[in-house]
Coordinates of C-alpha atoms in Angstrom, one line a residue:
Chain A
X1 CA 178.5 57.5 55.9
X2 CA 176.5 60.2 57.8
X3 CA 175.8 63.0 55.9
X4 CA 177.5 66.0 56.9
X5 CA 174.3 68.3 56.2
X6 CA 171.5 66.1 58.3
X7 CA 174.1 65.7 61.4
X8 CA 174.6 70.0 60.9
X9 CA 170.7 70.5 60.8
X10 CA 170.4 68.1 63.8
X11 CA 172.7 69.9 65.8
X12 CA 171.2 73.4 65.0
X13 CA 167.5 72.0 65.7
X14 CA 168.7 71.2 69.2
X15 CA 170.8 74.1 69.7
X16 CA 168.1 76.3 69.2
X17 CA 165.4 74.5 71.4
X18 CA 167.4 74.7 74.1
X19 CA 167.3 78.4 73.4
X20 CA 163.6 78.3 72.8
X21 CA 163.3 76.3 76.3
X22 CA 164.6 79.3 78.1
X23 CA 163.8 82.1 76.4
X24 CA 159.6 81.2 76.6
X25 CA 159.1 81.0 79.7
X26 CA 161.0 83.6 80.8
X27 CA 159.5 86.1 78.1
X28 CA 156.2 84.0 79.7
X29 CA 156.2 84.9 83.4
X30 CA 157.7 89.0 82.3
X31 CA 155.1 89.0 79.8
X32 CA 152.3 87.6 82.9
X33 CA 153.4 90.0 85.6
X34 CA 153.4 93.2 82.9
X35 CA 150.2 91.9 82.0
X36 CA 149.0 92.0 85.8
X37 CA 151.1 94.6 87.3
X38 CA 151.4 96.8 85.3
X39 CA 147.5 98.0 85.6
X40 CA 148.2 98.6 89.7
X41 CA 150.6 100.9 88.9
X42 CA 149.6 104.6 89.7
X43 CA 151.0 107.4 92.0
X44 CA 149.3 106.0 94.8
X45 CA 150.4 102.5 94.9
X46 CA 154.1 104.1 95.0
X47 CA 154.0 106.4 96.9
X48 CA 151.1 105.5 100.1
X49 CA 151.3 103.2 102.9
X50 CA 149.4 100.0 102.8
X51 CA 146.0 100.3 104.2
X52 CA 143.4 98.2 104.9
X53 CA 145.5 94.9 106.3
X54 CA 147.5 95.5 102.7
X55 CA 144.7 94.7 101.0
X56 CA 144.9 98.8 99.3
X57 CA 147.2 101.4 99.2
X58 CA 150.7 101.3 98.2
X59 CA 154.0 99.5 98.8
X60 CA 156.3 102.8 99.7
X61 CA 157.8 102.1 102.9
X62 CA 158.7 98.6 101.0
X63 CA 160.4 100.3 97.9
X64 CA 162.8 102.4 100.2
X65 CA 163.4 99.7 102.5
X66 CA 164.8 97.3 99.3
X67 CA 166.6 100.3 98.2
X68 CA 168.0 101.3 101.1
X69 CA 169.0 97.1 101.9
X70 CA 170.6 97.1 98.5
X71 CA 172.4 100.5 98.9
X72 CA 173.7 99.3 102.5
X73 CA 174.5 96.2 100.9
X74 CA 176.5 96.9 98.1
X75 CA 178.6 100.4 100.5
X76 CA 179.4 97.1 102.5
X77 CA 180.2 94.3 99.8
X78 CA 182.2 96.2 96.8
X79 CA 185.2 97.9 98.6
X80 CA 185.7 94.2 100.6
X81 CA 184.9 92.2 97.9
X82 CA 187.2 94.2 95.4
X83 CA 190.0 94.4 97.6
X84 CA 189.4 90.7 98.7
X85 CA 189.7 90.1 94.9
X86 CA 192.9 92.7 94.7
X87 CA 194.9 90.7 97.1
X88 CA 193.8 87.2 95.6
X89 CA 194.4 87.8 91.9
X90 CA 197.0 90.2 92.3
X91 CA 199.5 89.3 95.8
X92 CA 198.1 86.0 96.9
X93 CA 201.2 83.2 96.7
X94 CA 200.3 80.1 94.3
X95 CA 199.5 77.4 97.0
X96 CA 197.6 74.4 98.3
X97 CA 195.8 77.0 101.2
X98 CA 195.5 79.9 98.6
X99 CA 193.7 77.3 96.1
X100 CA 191.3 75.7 98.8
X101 CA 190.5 80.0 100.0
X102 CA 189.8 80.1 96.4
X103 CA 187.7 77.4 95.7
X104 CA 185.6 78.1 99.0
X105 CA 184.3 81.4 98.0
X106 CA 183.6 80.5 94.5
X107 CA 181.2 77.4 96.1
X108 CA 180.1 79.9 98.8
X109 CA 178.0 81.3 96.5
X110 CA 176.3 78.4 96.2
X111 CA 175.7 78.0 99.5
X112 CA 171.6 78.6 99.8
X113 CA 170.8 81.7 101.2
X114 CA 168.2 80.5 104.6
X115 CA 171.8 79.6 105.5
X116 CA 173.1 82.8 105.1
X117 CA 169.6 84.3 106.9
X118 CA 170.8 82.3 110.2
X119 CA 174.1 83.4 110.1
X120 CA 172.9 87.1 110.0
X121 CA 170.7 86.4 112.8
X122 CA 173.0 84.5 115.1
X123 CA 176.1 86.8 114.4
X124 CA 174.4 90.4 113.7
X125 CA 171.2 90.2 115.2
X126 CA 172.1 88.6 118.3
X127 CA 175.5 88.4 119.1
X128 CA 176.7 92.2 117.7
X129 CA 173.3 93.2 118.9
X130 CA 172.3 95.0 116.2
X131 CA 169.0 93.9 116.5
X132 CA 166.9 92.9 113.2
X133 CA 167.5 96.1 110.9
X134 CA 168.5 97.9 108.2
X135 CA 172.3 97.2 109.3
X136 CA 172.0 93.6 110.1
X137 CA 170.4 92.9 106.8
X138 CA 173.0 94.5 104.8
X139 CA 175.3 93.1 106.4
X140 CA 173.8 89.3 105.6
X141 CA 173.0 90.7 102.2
X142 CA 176.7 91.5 101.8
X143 CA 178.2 88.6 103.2
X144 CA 175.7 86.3 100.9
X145 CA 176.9 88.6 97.7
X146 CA 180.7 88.9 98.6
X147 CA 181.7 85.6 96.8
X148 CA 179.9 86.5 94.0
X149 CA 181.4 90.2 93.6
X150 CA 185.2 88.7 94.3
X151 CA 185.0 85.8 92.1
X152 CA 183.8 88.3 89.5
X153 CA 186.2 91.2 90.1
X154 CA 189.1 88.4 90.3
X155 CA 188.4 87.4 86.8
X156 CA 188.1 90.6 85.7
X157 CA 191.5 91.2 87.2
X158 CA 192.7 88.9 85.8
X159 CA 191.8 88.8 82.0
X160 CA 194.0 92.4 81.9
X161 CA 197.1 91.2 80.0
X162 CA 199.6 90.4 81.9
X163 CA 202.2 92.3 79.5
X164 CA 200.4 95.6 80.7
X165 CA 201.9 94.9 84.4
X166 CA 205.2 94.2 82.8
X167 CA 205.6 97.3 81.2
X168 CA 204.6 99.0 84.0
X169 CA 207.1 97.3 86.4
X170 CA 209.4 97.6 83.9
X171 CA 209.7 101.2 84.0
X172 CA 210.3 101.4 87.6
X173 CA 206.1 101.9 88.7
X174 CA 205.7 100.2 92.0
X175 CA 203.5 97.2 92.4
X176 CA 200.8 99.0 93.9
X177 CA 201.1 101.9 91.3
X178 CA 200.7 99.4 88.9
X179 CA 197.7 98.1 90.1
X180 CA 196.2 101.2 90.6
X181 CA 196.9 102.6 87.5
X182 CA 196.8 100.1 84.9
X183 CA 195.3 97.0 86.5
X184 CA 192.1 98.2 88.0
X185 CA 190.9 101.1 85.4
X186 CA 190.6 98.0 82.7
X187 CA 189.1 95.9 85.3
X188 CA 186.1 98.2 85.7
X189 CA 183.5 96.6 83.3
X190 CA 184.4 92.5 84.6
X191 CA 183.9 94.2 88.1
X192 CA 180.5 95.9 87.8
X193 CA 179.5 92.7 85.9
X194 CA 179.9 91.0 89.5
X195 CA 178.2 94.2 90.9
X196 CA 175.3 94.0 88.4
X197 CA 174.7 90.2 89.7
X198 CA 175.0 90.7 93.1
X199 CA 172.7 93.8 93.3
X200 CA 170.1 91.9 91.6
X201 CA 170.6 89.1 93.7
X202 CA 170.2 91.1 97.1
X203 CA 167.5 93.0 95.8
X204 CA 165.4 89.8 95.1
X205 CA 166.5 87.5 98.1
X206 CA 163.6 86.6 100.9
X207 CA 165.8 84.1 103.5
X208 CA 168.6 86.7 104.4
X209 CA 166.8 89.2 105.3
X210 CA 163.8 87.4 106.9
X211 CA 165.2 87.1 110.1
X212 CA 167.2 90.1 110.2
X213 CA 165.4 92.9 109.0
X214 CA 162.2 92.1 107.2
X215 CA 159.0 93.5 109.2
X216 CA 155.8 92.0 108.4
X217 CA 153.7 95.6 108.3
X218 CA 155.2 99.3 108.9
X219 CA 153.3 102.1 108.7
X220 CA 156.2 104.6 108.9
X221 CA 159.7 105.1 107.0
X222 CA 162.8 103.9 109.2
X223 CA 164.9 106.3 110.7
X224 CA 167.8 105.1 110.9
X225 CA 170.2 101.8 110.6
X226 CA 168.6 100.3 113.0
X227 CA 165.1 100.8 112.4
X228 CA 163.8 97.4 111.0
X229 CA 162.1 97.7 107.7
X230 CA 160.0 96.5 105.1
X231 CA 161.2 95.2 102.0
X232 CA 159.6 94.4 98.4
X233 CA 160.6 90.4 98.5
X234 CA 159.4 89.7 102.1
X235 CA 156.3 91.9 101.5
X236 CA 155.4 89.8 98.2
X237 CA 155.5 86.7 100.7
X238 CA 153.5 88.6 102.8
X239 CA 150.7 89.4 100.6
X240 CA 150.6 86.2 98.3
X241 CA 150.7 83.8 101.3
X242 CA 150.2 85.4 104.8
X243 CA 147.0 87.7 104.5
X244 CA 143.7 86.4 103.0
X245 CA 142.2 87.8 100.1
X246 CA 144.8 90.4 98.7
X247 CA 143.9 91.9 95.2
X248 CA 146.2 89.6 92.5
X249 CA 146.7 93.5 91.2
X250 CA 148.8 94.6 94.1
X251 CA 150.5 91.4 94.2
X252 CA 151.1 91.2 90.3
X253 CA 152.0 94.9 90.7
X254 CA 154.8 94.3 93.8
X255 CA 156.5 92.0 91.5
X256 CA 156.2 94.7 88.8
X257 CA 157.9 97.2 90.8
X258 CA 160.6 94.7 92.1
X259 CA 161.6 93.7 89.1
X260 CA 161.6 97.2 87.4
X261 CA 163.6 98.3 90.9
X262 CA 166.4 95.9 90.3
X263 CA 166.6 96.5 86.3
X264 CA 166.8 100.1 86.6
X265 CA 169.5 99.3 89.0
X266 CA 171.3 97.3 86.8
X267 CA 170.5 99.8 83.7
X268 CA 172.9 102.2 85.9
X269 CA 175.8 99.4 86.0
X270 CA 175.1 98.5 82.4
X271 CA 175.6 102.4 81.1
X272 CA 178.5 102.6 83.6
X273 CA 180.3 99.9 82.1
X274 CA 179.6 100.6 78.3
X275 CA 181.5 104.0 78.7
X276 CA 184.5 102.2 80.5
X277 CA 184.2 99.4 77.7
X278 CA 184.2 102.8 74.9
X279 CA 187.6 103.3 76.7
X280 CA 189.1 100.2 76.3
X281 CA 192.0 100.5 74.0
X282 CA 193.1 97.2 73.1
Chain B
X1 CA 231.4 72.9 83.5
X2 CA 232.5 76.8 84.4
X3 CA 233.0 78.5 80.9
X4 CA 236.9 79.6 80.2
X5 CA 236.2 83.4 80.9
X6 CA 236.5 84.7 77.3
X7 CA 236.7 88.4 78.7
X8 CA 240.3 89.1 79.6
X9 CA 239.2 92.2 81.1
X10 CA 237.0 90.9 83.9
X11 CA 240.3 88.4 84.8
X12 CA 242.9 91.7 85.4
X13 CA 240.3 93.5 87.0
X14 CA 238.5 90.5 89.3
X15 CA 239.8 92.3 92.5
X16 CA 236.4 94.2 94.0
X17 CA 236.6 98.1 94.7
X18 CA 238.5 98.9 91.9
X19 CA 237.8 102.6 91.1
X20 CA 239.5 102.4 88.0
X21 CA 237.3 100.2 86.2
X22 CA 234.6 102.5 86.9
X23 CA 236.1 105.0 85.4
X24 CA 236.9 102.8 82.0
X25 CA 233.2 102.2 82.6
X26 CA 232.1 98.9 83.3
X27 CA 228.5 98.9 83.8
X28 CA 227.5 95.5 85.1
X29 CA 229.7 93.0 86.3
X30 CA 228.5 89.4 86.5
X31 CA 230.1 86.6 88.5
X32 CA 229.3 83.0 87.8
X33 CA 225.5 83.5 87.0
X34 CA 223.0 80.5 87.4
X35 CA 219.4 80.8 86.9
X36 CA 216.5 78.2 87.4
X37 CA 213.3 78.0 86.8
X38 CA 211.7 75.0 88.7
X39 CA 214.1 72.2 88.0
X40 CA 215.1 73.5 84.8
X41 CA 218.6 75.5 84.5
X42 CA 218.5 78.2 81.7
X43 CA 221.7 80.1 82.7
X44 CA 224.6 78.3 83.5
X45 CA 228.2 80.0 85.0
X46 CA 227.5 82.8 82.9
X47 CA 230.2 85.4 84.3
X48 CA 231.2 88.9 81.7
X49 CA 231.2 92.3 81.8
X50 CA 229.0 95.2 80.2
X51 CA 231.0 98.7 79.3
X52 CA 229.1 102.1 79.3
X53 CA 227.9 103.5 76.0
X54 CA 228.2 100.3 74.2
X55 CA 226.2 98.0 72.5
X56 CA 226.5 94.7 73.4
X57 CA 224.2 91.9 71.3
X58 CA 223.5 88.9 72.4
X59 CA 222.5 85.9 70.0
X60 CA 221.6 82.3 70.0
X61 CA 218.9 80.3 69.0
X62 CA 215.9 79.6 70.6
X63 CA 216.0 78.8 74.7
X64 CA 219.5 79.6 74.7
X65 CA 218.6 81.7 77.5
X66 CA 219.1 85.2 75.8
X67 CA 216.0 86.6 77.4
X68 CA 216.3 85.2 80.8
X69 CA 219.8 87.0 80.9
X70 CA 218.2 89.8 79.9
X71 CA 215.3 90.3 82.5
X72 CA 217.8 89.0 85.2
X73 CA 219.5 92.6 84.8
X74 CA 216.5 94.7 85.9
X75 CA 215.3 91.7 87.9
X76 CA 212.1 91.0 85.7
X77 CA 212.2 87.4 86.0
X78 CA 211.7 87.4 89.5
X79 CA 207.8 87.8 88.9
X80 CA 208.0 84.4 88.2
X81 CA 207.4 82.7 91.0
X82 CA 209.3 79.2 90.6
X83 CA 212.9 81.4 89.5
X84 CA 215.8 80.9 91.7
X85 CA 219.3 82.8 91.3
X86 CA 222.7 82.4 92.4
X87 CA 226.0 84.6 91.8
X88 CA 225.9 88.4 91.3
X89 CA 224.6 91.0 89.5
X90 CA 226.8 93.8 90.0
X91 CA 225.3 97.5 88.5
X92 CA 228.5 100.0 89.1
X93 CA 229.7 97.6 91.4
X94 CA 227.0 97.3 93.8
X95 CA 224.7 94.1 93.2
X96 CA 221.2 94.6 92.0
X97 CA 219.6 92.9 94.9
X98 CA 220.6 95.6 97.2
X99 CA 219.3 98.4 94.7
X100 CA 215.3 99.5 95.7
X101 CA 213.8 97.5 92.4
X102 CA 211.7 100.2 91.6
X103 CA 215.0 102.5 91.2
X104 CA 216.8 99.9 89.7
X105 CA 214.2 99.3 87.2
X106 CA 214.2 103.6 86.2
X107 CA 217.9 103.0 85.9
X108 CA 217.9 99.8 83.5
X109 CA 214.7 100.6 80.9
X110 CA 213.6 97.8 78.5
X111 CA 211.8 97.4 75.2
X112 CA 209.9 94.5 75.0
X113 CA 210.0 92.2 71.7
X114 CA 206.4 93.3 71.0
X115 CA 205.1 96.9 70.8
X116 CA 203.6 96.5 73.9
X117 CA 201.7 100.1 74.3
X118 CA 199.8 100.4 77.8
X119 CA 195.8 101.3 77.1
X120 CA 196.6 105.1 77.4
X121 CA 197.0 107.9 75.3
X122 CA 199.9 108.9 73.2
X123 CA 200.9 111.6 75.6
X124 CA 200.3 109.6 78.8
X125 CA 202.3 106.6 77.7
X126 CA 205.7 108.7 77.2
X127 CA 204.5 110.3 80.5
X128 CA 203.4 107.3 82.5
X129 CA 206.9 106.4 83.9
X130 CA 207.6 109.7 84.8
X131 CA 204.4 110.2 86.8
X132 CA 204.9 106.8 88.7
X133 CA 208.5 108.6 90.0
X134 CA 206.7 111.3 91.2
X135 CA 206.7 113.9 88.7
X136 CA 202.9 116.1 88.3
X137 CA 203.7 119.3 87.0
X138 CA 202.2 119.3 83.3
X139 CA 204.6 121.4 81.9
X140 CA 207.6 119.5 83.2
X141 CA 205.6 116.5 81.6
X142 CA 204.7 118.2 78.4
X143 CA 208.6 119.4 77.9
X144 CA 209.8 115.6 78.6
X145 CA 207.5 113.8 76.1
X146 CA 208.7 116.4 73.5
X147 CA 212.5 115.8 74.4
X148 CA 211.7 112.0 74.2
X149 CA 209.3 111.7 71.8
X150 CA 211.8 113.8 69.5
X151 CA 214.6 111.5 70.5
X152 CA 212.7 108.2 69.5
X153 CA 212.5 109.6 65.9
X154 CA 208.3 110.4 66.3
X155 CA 207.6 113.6 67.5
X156 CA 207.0 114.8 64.2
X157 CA 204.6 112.1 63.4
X158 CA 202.8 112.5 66.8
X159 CA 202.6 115.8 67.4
X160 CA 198.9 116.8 66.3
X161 CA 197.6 113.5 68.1
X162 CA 199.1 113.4 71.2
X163 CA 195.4 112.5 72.9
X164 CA 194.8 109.4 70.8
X165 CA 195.0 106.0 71.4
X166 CA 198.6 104.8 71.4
X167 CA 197.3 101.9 69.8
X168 CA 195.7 103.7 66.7
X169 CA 199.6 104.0 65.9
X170 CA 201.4 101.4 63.0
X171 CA 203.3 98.9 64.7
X172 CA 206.7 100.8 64.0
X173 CA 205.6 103.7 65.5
X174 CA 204.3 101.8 68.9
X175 CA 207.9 100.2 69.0
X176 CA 209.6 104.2 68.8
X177 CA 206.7 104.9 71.5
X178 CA 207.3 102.1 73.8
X179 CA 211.3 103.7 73.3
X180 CA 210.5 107.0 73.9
X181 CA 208.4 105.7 77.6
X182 CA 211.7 103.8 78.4
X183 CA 213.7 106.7 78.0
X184 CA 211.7 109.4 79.5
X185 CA 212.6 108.1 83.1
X186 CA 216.3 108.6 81.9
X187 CA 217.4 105.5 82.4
X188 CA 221.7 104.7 82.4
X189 CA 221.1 101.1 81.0
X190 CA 218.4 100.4 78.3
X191 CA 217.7 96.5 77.5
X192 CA 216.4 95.7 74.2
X193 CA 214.3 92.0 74.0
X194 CA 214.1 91.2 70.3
X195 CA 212.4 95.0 69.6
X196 CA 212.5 94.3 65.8
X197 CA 210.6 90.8 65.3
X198 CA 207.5 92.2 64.9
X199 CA 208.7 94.6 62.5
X200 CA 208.9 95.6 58.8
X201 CA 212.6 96.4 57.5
X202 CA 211.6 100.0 57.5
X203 CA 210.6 100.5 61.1
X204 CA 213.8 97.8 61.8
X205 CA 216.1 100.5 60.4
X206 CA 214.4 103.7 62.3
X207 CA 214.9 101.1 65.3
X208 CA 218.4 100.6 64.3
X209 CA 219.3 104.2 64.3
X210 CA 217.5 105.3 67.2
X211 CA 219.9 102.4 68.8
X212 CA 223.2 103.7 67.5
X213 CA 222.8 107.2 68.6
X214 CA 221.6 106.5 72.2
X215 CA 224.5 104.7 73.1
X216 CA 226.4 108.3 73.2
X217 CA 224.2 108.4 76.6
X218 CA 223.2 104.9 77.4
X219 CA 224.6 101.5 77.7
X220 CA 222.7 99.4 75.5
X221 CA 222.1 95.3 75.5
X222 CA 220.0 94.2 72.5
X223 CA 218.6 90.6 72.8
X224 CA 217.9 89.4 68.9
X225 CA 217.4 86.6 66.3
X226 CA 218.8 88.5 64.0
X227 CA 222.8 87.3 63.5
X228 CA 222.6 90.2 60.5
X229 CA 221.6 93.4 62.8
X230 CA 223.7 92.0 65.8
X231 CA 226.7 92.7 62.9
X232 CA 224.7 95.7 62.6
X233 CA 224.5 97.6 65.7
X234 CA 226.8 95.4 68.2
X235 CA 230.5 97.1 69.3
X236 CA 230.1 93.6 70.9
X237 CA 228.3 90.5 70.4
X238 CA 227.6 87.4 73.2
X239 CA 226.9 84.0 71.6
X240 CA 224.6 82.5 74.5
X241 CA 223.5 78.2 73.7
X242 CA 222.4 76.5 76.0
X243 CA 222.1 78.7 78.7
X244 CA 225.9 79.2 78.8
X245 CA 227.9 81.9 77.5
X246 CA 230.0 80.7 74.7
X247 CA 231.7 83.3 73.6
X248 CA 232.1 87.3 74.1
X249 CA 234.3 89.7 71.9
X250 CA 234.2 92.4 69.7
X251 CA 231.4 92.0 66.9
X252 CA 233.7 92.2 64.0
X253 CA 236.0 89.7 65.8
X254 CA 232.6 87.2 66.3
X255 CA 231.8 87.9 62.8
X256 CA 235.2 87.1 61.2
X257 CA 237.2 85.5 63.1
X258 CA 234.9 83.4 66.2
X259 CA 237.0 81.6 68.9
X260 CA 234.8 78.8 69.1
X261 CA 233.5 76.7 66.2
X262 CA 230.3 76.6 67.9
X263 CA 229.8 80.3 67.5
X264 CA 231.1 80.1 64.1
X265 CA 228.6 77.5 63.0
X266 CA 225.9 79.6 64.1
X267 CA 227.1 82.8 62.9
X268 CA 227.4 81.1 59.6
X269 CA 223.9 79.9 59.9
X270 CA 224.3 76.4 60.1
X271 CA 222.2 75.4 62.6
X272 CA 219.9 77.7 65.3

């Protein structure tokens, strides 16, 4: 007979390295590019051009060109995505073709985004002209996100009881009146979940925008939407690989800001959802 | 097998445009109902008529088909994708699938077997039906969830909180809510699905009561398990197994002196 205790403590000791596994080196590498970064942050390095080949100055025109690829991306990806998800969760009919539409965007997101980089560049850049900029990037940024954002917001359509849409159709509220007003106000938090990923996800990617926006060295701000523009992730490649003898300070201190970019971004989301969760009333 | 139509009524009045049995108030008129869902067949040649400001209770045990009956009326089931319907439905004489189903579903309200309070407040439950028809003005809205809150027996409980939760309320007090939303769209017909299983004999009898008054102004059909509040509340009482109708009559009639000994069994409790 195995004893109940020694098979519980085995299970537990497992359990919890597999925790300890992820939770090290990812406290490991934040802790390593604090450590670095953090002492290349000053007004300067936010706020200047970079000078000197990038070797000094600051990363400015690359902190507005992420934020202004993520804003772009996100005006473009959230009202498609959620009403992508709307019509799939909520109108769709059950069959074979609406099963196989749903199971290619949930592996779309899977799909690795250099992929997504030459699809940008072949439909955007070249063949709607757009040229590489700020529109075409967005664009491929919201095209790579959209499966995550309408898988996401489908589940969170979905998880709102389904008595709720009864009740509603039961006292004579339209369909549409009853998604409007019941479905998607307790949707909210499931779909700025899918926001929250998919922000941080075209904030961070390199490939998309490579060949669709990304420019190697700008000295001024873009202008408009179709200016090209520099851009945190492509500008870490940059400095780590394509120009000699870069300070590891900047370098340490572009991840920094990159990574404190796309966590105030999701600290936004976050708050926004904890006061739709406060409403939640069942 | 077609069911012996147990309604003599229907029989001297089967010939269509009669004016007359509107005016002795026949609400719905059904004519040889069958409903499916997928392969399986849960009403079979159900055909019977429902009178204005009555109560008519319909019993059986489980999967009889009491509930599917039910949600045929304000066409409910046909969220269901795999449901499939023939025979009619007739509302005043005119069948249900011809009626916009948002208008026909203000018309015929129901109370689901759970409270089943929507995330909103108090106030904007009661209000929520009356909104969706188009109504904004607030103090049209706050005049309506006093008349309906005050006919559901809860005004005076709900008064001071009208902002809260509805689902800080006791489960008795949801169930007179979700009554009070059903009636503030003023409906003619309200269906009730087993609104007392969740309940405590307390709450059942405030349920009860609220049901015997409002059928001065509605027509009621109460779907329950219980044979003991169908003797209740019913002026008439459907014995559904099986998906067919077995029998229909007067509730005292059911009660004492049942056509069928099918009916009787199960009135008796001996099996269901």
């Amino acid at each position: 007979m195995k004893n109940p205790h020694i098979t519980q403590n085995i299970a537990f000791f497992f359990l919890f390295l597999a925790t300890l596994l992820i939770v090290v080196p990812v406290g490991f590498i934040v802790f390593v590019i604090i450590q670095k970064g953090l002492p290349a942050i000053d007004w300067q390095f936010l706020s200047d051009i970079p000078r000197h080949g990038m070797r000094a100055g600051g990363i400015f025109p690359a902190i507005v060109g992420t934020v202004y690829l993520v804003t772009g991306t996100i005006i473009f990806a959230l009202p498609i995505g959620l009403l992508a998800a709307i019509y799939l969760s909520e109108y769709s009919k059950e069959n074979l073709l609406m099963r196989l539409i749903k199971l290619a965007i949930v592996n779309l997101a899977g799909v690795p985004s250099v992929v997504y980089g030459l699809f940008g560049l072949a439909l955007f850049v070249i063949f709607f002209k757009f040229g590489a900029s700020i529109l075409s990037g967005s664009l491929t940024l919201g095209i790579m996100i959209l499966p995550i954002i309408i898988t996401t917001s489908r589940e969170a359509l979905e998880s709102v009881p389904y008595s709720f849409r009864e009740v509603s159709l039961s006292l004579g509220a339209s369909k549409w009146q009853t998604i409007r007003n019941i479905v998607l106000p307790n949707a909210v938090p499931g779909i700025l979940t899918g926001t929250i990923l998919g922000l941080g996800r075209a904030a961070g990617e390199t490939a998309p925008i490579l060949f669709t926006v990304a420019a190697f060295y700008l000295p001024q701000l873009p202008s408009s939407i179709f200016d090209q523009a520099m851009a945190l992730p492509y500008h870490l490649y940059v400095i780590s690989t394509q120009v000699p003898n870069v300070d590891e300070k900047i370098r340490y201190g572009t991840a920094f800001v990159l990574l404190a970019l796309v966590l105030i971004m999701n600290l936004v989301a976050i708050i926004i959802r904890y006061k739709f969760r406060k409403r939640k009333k069942w | 097998m077609v069911n012996p139509v147990r309604n003599k009524k229907l029989e001297e009045t089967s010939g269509r445009n009669n004016q007359e049995t509107i005016s002795n108030g026949v609400k719905f008129e059904i004519h040889d109902l069958n409903i499916w869902f997928g392969p399986a067949q849960v009403i079979k040649h159900v055909n019977m008529e429902i009178r204005s400001n009555e109560i008519l209770s319909v019993i059986g045990p489980a999967n009889s088909g009491k509930t599917t009956f039910l949600r045929a009326l304000n066409r409910l089931n046909e969220l269901n994708t795999n449901y499939r319907i023939t025979g009619a439905i007739e509302l005043e004489r005119e069948d249900i699938r011809g009626i916009k189903v948002e208008e026909l579903r203000r018309k015929i309200g129901m109370v689901f077997a759970l409270p089943l309070p929507l995330p909103l407040s108090i106030f904007d439950n009661v209000a929520y039906g009356i909104r969706m028809h188009g109504e904004r003005g607030k103090k049209k809205l706050e005049e309506k969830v006093e008349e309906t809150l005050r006919q559901a027996y809860l005004w005076e409980e709900v008064k001071d909180r009208l902002s809260e939760s509805a689902f800080k309320l006791s489960g008795g007090q949801q169930q007179r809510l979700c009554i009070a939303r059903t009636l503030a769209v003023r409906p003619e017909v309200v269906l009730f699905d087993e609104p007392c299983s969740g309940l405590d004999p307390i709450s059942t009898a405030k349920v009860e009561d609220a049901m015997v008054k409002f059928k001065e102004k509605f027509t009621i059909v109460l779907v329950t398990n219980n044979v003991k509040q169908a003797a209740r509340v019913g002026d008439k009482t459907a014995f559904f197994l099986n998906g067919e109708l077995v029998e229909l009559d007067k509730t005292d009639r059911i009660f004492t002196a049942p056509q069928d000994k099918r009916t009787d069994g199960y009135v008796r409790g001996k099996f269901g």
